[in-house]
Coordinates of C-alpha atoms in Angstrom, one line a residue:
M248 CA 134.4 -35.5 39.4
A249 CA 138.0 -35.7 40.2
L250 CA 138.8 -35.5 36.5
Y251 CA 136.7 -32.4 36.1
G252 CA 138.4 -30.8 39.1
V253 CA 141.8 -31.5 37.6
C254 CA 140.8 -30.0 34.2
V255 CA 139.5 -26.8 36.1
L256 CA 142.8 -26.5 37.9
I257 CA 144.8 -27.0 34.8
F258 CA 142.6 -24.4 32.9
A259 CA 143.0 -21.9 35.8
G260 CA 146.8 -22.4 35.8
V261 CA 147.0 -21.8 32.1
V262 CA 145.0 -18.6 32.4
F263 CA 147.1 -17.4 35.3
V264 CA 150.4 -18.1 33.5
T265 CA 149.1 -16.6 30.3
S266 CA 147.9 -13.4 32.0
H267 CA 151.3 -12.9 33.7
V268 CA 153.2 -13.6 30.4
L269 CA 151.0 -11.0 28.6
A270 CA 151.5 -8.6 31.5
L271 CA 155.3 -8.9 31.0
L272 CA 155.0 -8.5 27.2
T273 CA 152.5 -5.7 27.2
P274 CA 154.9 -3.1 25.8
V275 CA 155.9 -5.5 23.0
V276 CA 152.3 -6.3 22.2
L277 CA 151.3 -2.7 22.2
A278 CA 154.2 -1.9 19.8
I279 CA 153.2 -4.5 17.4
A280 CA 149.5 -3.5 17.5
A281 CA 150.4 0.3 17.0
A282 CA 152.7 -0.7 14.0
L283 CA 149.8 -2.6 12.4
L284 CA 147.4 0.3 12.9
L285 CA 149.8 2.8 11.5
A286 CA 150.7 0.4 8.6
A287 CA 146.9 0.3 7.7
L288 CA 146.9 4.0 7.7
F289 CA 150.1 4.5 5.6
E290 CA 149.6 1.5 3.2
P291 CA 147.7 3.6 0.5
L292 CA 150.6 6.1 0.3
V293 CA 153.2 3.3 -0.1
H294 CA 151.0 1.7 -2.8
R295 CA 150.8 5.0 -4.7
L296 CA 154.5 5.6 -4.5
T297 CA 155.4 2.1 -5.6
R298 CA 153.0 2.5 -8.6
A299 CA 155.1 5.6 -9.4
R300 CA 158.1 3.3 -9.6
V301 CA 159.5 4.3 -6.3
P302 CA 161.4 1.4 -4.6
R303 CA 159.2 -0.1 -1.9
W304 CA 161.8 0.3 0.8
L305 CA 162.1 4.0 -0.1
A306 CA 158.3 4.5 -0.1
A307 CA 158.1 2.8 3.3
L308 CA 160.9 5.0 4.6
V309 CA 159.3 8.2 3.3
S310 CA 155.9 7.2 4.8
V311 CA 157.5 6.5 8.3
L312 CA 159.6 9.7 8.3
G313 CA 156.8 11.8 7.0
G314 CA 154.4 10.5 9.7
L315 CA 157.0 11.2 12.3
V316 CA 157.6 14.8 11.1
L317 CA 153.9 15.4 11.0
V318 CA 153.3 14.2 14.6
T319 CA 156.3 16.0 15.9
G320 CA 155.3 19.3 14.2
T321 CA 151.8 19.0 15.5
L322 CA 153.1 18.5 19.0
V323 CA 155.4 21.5 18.7
L324 CA 152.5 23.7 17.5
V325 CA 150.3 22.6 20.3
G326 CA 153.1 23.2 22.8
I327 CA 153.7 26.8 21.5
A328 CA 150.0 27.5 21.5
A329 CA 149.7 26.1 25.1
A330 CA 152.7 28.1 26.3
D331 CA 151.3 31.4 24.8
E332 CA 148.0 31.0 26.6
A333 CA 149.2 29.5 29.8
T334 CA 149.6 32.8 31.6
K335 CA 146.3 34.2 30.5
L336 CA 144.5 30.9 31.5
A337 CA 146.1 30.9 34.9
T338 CA 144.7 34.3 35.6
Q339 CA 141.3 33.4 34.3
A340 CA 141.4 30.1 36.1
A341 CA 142.0 31.8 39.4
S342 CA 139.0 34.0 39.1
G343 CA 137.0 31.0 37.7
I344 CA 137.9 29.0 40.7
E345 CA 136.7 31.8 43.0
E346 CA 133.5 31.9 41.1
I347 CA 133.1 28.2 41.4
Q348 CA 133.7 28.3 45.2
R349 CA 131.1 31.1 45.5
W350 CA 128.6 29.0 43.6
L351 CA 129.2 25.9 45.8
V352 CA 128.7 28.0 49.0
E353 CA 125.6 30.0 47.8
G354 CA 124.0 27.5 45.4
L355 CA 124.7 24.2 47.1
G356 CA 124.9 25.4 50.6
L357 CA 128.4 23.9 51.3
K358 CA 130.5 25.4 54.0
E359 CA 133.8 27.1 53.3
E360 CA 135.5 24.8 55.8
Q361 CA 134.4 21.8 53.7
I362 CA 135.7 23.3 50.5
G363 CA 139.0 24.2 52.2
R364 CA 139.3 20.6 53.6
L365 CA 138.7 19.2 50.0
Q366 CA 141.3 21.6 48.5
A367 CA 143.8 20.5 51.2
Q368 CA 143.2 16.8 50.4
L369 CA 143.6 17.4 46.8
T370 CA 146.8 19.3 47.3
E371 CA 148.2 16.6 49.5
R372 CA 147.4 13.9 47.0
L373 CA 149.1 15.9 44.1
Q374 CA 152.2 16.5 46.3
G375 CA 152.3 12.8 47.2
S376 CA 152.3 11.8 43.5
G377 CA 155.6 13.5 43.1
T378 CA 157.3 10.8 45.1
A379 CA 156.6 8.4 42.2
G380 CA 159.1 10.3 40.1
L381 CA 161.4 7.3 39.6
Q382 CA 158.6 5.1 38.5
G383 CA 157.3 7.8 36.2
A384 CA 160.8 8.1 34.5
A385 CA 160.9 4.3 34.1
T386 CA 157.4 4.4 32.5
V387 CA 158.6 7.2 30.1
L388 CA 161.5 5.1 29.1
E389 CA 159.3 2.1 28.5
V390 CA 156.9 4.2 26.3
L391 CA 159.8 5.6 24.4
G392 CA 161.2 2.0 23.8
S393 CA 157.8 0.8 22.7
A394 CA 157.5 3.8 20.3
L395 CA 160.9 3.2 18.7
L396 CA 160.0 -0.6 18.3
A397 CA 156.7 0.4 16.7
L398 CA 158.4 2.7 14.2
V399 CA 161.0 0.0 13.2
L400 CA 158.2 -2.7 12.9
L401 CA 156.2 -0.2 10.9
F402 CA 158.9 0.3 8.4
F403 CA 159.4 -3.5 7.8
I404 CA 155.6 -4.1 7.7
L405 CA 155.3 -1.5 4.9
K406 CA 158.4 -2.7 3.2
D407 CA 157.8 -6.4 3.3
G408 CA 154.1 -6.7 3.9
P409 CA 153.0 -8.7 0.8
S410 CA 156.0 -11.0 0.7
G411 CA 155.8 -11.4 4.5
W412 CA 152.1 -12.5 4.2
A413 CA 152.9 -14.9 1.5
W414 CA 155.7 -16.4 3.7
F415 CA 153.2 -16.7 6.6
L416 CA 150.7 -18.6 4.5
R417 CA 153.3 -21.3 3.6
A418 CA 153.0 -22.5 7.2
F419 CA 149.5 -23.7 6.6
R420 CA 148.4 -27.0 5.0
A421 CA 147.2 -26.7 1.4
D422 CA 143.6 -27.4 2.4
T423 CA 143.5 -24.7 5.1
R424 CA 145.7 -22.1 3.3
E425 CA 142.9 -20.5 1.3
K426 CA 140.7 -20.0 4.4
A427 CA 143.7 -18.5 6.3
D428 CA 144.3 -16.2 3.4
R429 CA 140.6 -15.2 3.2
A430 CA 140.5 -14.6 6.9
G431 CA 143.7 -12.5 7.0
R432 CA 142.6 -10.3 4.1
A433 CA 139.2 -9.7 5.7
G434 CA 140.9 -8.8 8.9
W435 CA 143.4 -6.5 7.2
D436 CA 140.5 -4.9 5.2
T437 CA 138.5 -4.3 8.4
L438 CA 141.6 -2.8 10.2
T439 CA 142.3 -0.5 7.2
G440 CA 138.7 0.7 7.0
Y441 CA 138.5 1.2 10.8
V442 CA 141.8 3.3 11.0
R443 CA 141.0 5.4 8.1
G444 CA 137.4 5.9 9.1
I445 CA 138.2 6.8 12.8
A446 CA 141.0 9.1 11.8
L447 CA 138.6 11.0 9.5
I448 CA 135.9 11.1 12.2
A449 CA 138.4 12.2 14.8
A450 CA 139.6 15.0 12.5
I451 CA 136.1 16.3 11.8
D452 CA 135.3 16.2 15.5
A453 CA 138.5 18.1 16.4
I454 CA 137.8 20.8 13.8
G455 CA 134.2 21.1 15.1
I456 CA 135.3 21.5 18.7
R457 CA 138.0 24.0 17.7
V458 CA 135.5 26.2 15.8
A459 CA 133.2 26.1 18.7
L460 CA 135.8 27.0 21.3
L461 CA 137.1 29.8 19.1
L462 CA 133.6 31.2 18.7
I463 CA 132.9 31.1 22.4
G464 CA 136.4 32.4 23.2
V465 CA 137.7 29.6 25.3
P466 CA 141.5 29.6 25.7
L467 CA 143.7 26.6 24.6
A468 CA 141.4 25.8 21.6
L469 CA 144.2 24.2 19.6
P470 CA 145.4 22.0 22.4
L471 CA 141.9 21.0 23.2
A472 CA 141.2 20.2 19.6
V473 CA 144.2 17.9 19.5
L474 CA 143.1 16.2 22.7
T475 CA 139.7 15.6 21.1
F476 CA 141.3 14.1 18.0
L477 CA 143.4 11.7 20.0
A478 CA 140.6 10.8 22.4
C479 CA 138.2 9.9 19.6
F480 CA 140.4 6.9 18.9
V481 CA 138.9 5.4 22.1
P482 CA 135.2 4.9 21.1
I483 CA 132.5 6.4 23.2
L484 CA 134.5 7.0 26.3
G485 CA 137.3 9.0 24.7
A486 CA 135.0 11.7 23.2
T487 CA 133.2 12.0 26.5
F488 CA 136.4 12.5 28.4
A489 CA 137.6 15.2 25.9
G490 CA 134.2 16.9 26.1
V491 CA 134.5 17.0 29.9
I492 CA 138.0 18.6 29.8
C493 CA 136.7 21.2 27.3
V494 CA 133.8 22.1 29.6
L495 CA 136.1 22.3 32.7
V496 CA 138.5 24.6 30.9
A497 CA 135.6 26.9 29.8
L498 CA 134.2 26.8 33.4
A499 CA 137.6 27.8 35.0
A500 CA 138.3 30.4 32.4
H501 CA 134.9 32.2 31.8
G502 CA 132.4 30.7 34.2
P503 CA 129.2 28.7 34.0
T504 CA 127.7 30.4 31.0
D505 CA 130.5 29.6 28.6
A506 CA 130.8 26.2 30.1
L507 CA 127.2 25.4 29.2
L508 CA 127.7 26.8 25.7
V509 CA 130.7 24.4 25.3
L510 CA 128.7 21.5 26.6
A511 CA 126.0 22.2 24.1
A512 CA 128.6 22.4 21.4
V513 CA 130.1 19.1 22.4
I514 CA 126.8 17.4 22.6
V515 CA 126.0 18.6 19.0
V516 CA 129.3 17.4 17.7
Q517 CA 129.0 14.0 19.3
Q518 CA 125.5 13.5 18.2
A519 CA 126.6 14.4 14.6
E520 CA 129.4 11.9 14.9
G521 CA 127.3 9.0 16.2
N522 CA 124.2 9.5 14.0
L523 CA 125.7 10.8 10.8
L524 CA 129.4 10.6 10.4
E525 CA 130.0 7.1 11.8
P526 CA 127.4 5.3 9.8
L527 CA 128.4 7.3 6.6
I528 CA 132.1 6.9 6.9
M529 CA 132.6 3.6 8.7
G530 CA 129.7 1.7 7.1
R531 CA 127.6 -1.1 8.6
A532 CA 130.4 -3.7 8.1
L533 CA 132.7 -2.0 10.6
R534 CA 130.1 -1.1 13.2
L535 CA 129.8 -3.0 16.5
H536 CA 127.1 -2.8 19.0
P537 CA 127.7 -0.1 21.7
A538 CA 127.6 -2.7 24.5
V539 CA 130.3 -4.8 22.7
V540 CA 132.4 -1.6 22.3
L541 CA 132.1 -0.7 26.0
I542 CA 133.0 -4.1 27.1
A543 CA 136.0 -4.3 24.8
V544 CA 137.3 -0.9 25.9
A545 CA 136.8 -1.6 29.6
A546 CA 138.5 -4.9 29.3
G547 CA 141.4 -3.4 27.2
S548 CA 142.0 -0.7 29.8
L549 CA 142.1 -3.1 32.6
I550 CA 144.7 -5.3 30.7
A551 CA 146.8 -2.7 29.2
G552 CA 145.8 0.7 30.3
I553 CA 145.3 3.5 27.8
G554 CA 147.0 1.5 25.1
G555 CA 144.5 -1.4 25.7
A556 CA 141.6 0.9 25.5
L557 CA 142.8 2.2 22.1
L558 CA 143.3 -1.2 20.5
A559 CA 140.5 -3.1 22.1
T560 CA 137.7 -2.0 19.5
P561 CA 139.8 -2.6 16.3
L562 CA 140.9 -5.9 17.6
V563 CA 137.3 -7.1 18.3
A564 CA 136.2 -5.9 14.9
V565 CA 139.1 -7.6 13.1
L566 CA 138.5 -11.0 15.0
Y567 CA 134.8 -10.8 14.2
R568 CA 135.4 -10.2 10.4
M569 CA 138.0 -13.0 10.3
V570 CA 135.6 -15.4 11.9
L571 CA 132.9 -14.5 9.4
A572 CA 135.3 -14.9 6.5
V573 CA 136.5 -18.3 7.8
N574 CA 132.9 -19.6 8.1
S575 CA 131.8 -18.3 4.7
P576 CA 133.0 -19.7 1.4
A577 CA 132.7 -16.3 -0.2
E578 CA 134.3 -13.0 0.9
A579 CA 132.6 -11.5 4.0
P580 CA 130.0 -9.0 3.0
G581 CA 130.9 -5.4 3.2
T582 CA 134.6 -5.8 2.7
V583 CA 136.7 -4.5 0.0
S584 CA 139.0 -7.0 -1.9
L585 CA 142.6 -6.4 -1.3
E586 CA 145.3 -6.6 -3.9
K587 CA 147.1 -10.0 -4.1
P588 CA 150.6 -9.9 -2.7
A589 CA 153.3 -9.8 -5.2

């Protein structure tokens, strides 16, 4: 019994130390993971450029800079659109809030004193959050540092990916090298399929939401569509969060009728995504049970916040496919063979 107790204590100590080390290295781990996800997205472009006899380093540089310009340009367009509609939305929101207050009083029977007390508490909390400005600035610097590290790693992964993988395999014994190679290729294939599939699904969702918002006449249609696109990278919870934001904006701007119309549009788009787009685009090989996805997203968010929620699902999918590849003498079913490294 004493031996078991010592083993439990040692295991608990290892878990404690490992969790603290991972907490300290969270920005670096997130940067590496983001670089791998982006590399899976840009690898086809690099491959096409190299087949056109473009040097691989130049193809990698063009891909990284092109992606950076695309993201920056999109953010600028979203900022301009939000600035143009901010004044109009503020006026509409003021009347919308008054209508919501009237509905709370007349429909739910709340007293105006209770609503005023809730407003005062909310205002106090928002003002109190301003005292954390220094911590927020440090977080911004940390995010910028992680983003810069991810861009540099992305360039080197795209530039030296095949040769780097061959170098990595030399660390394994000859009798295990083939399994390691098979597992790595299955994992990379899964990651590539996941990133491309989820990006396409997110784009279709964003277009559908934008069209619905424009038809209903809800302001900030473009920023809300971009929010929907980004939120779709967090399975299940992300799309729900974006839909709630769209409904709240419609409620504040135009009242309950338009909010219900937006809610109906969000439900239609999400049902089409879950029952049609995801099986068609992602395929059965990349699909995980919703319970597994929820647990992975919850655990990832607890460990590393938003970044952990974004990376949890692809990480679980990749590990699952790698285990299948190691335990099978043949390539895991449903995957696509990758080109052998040069």
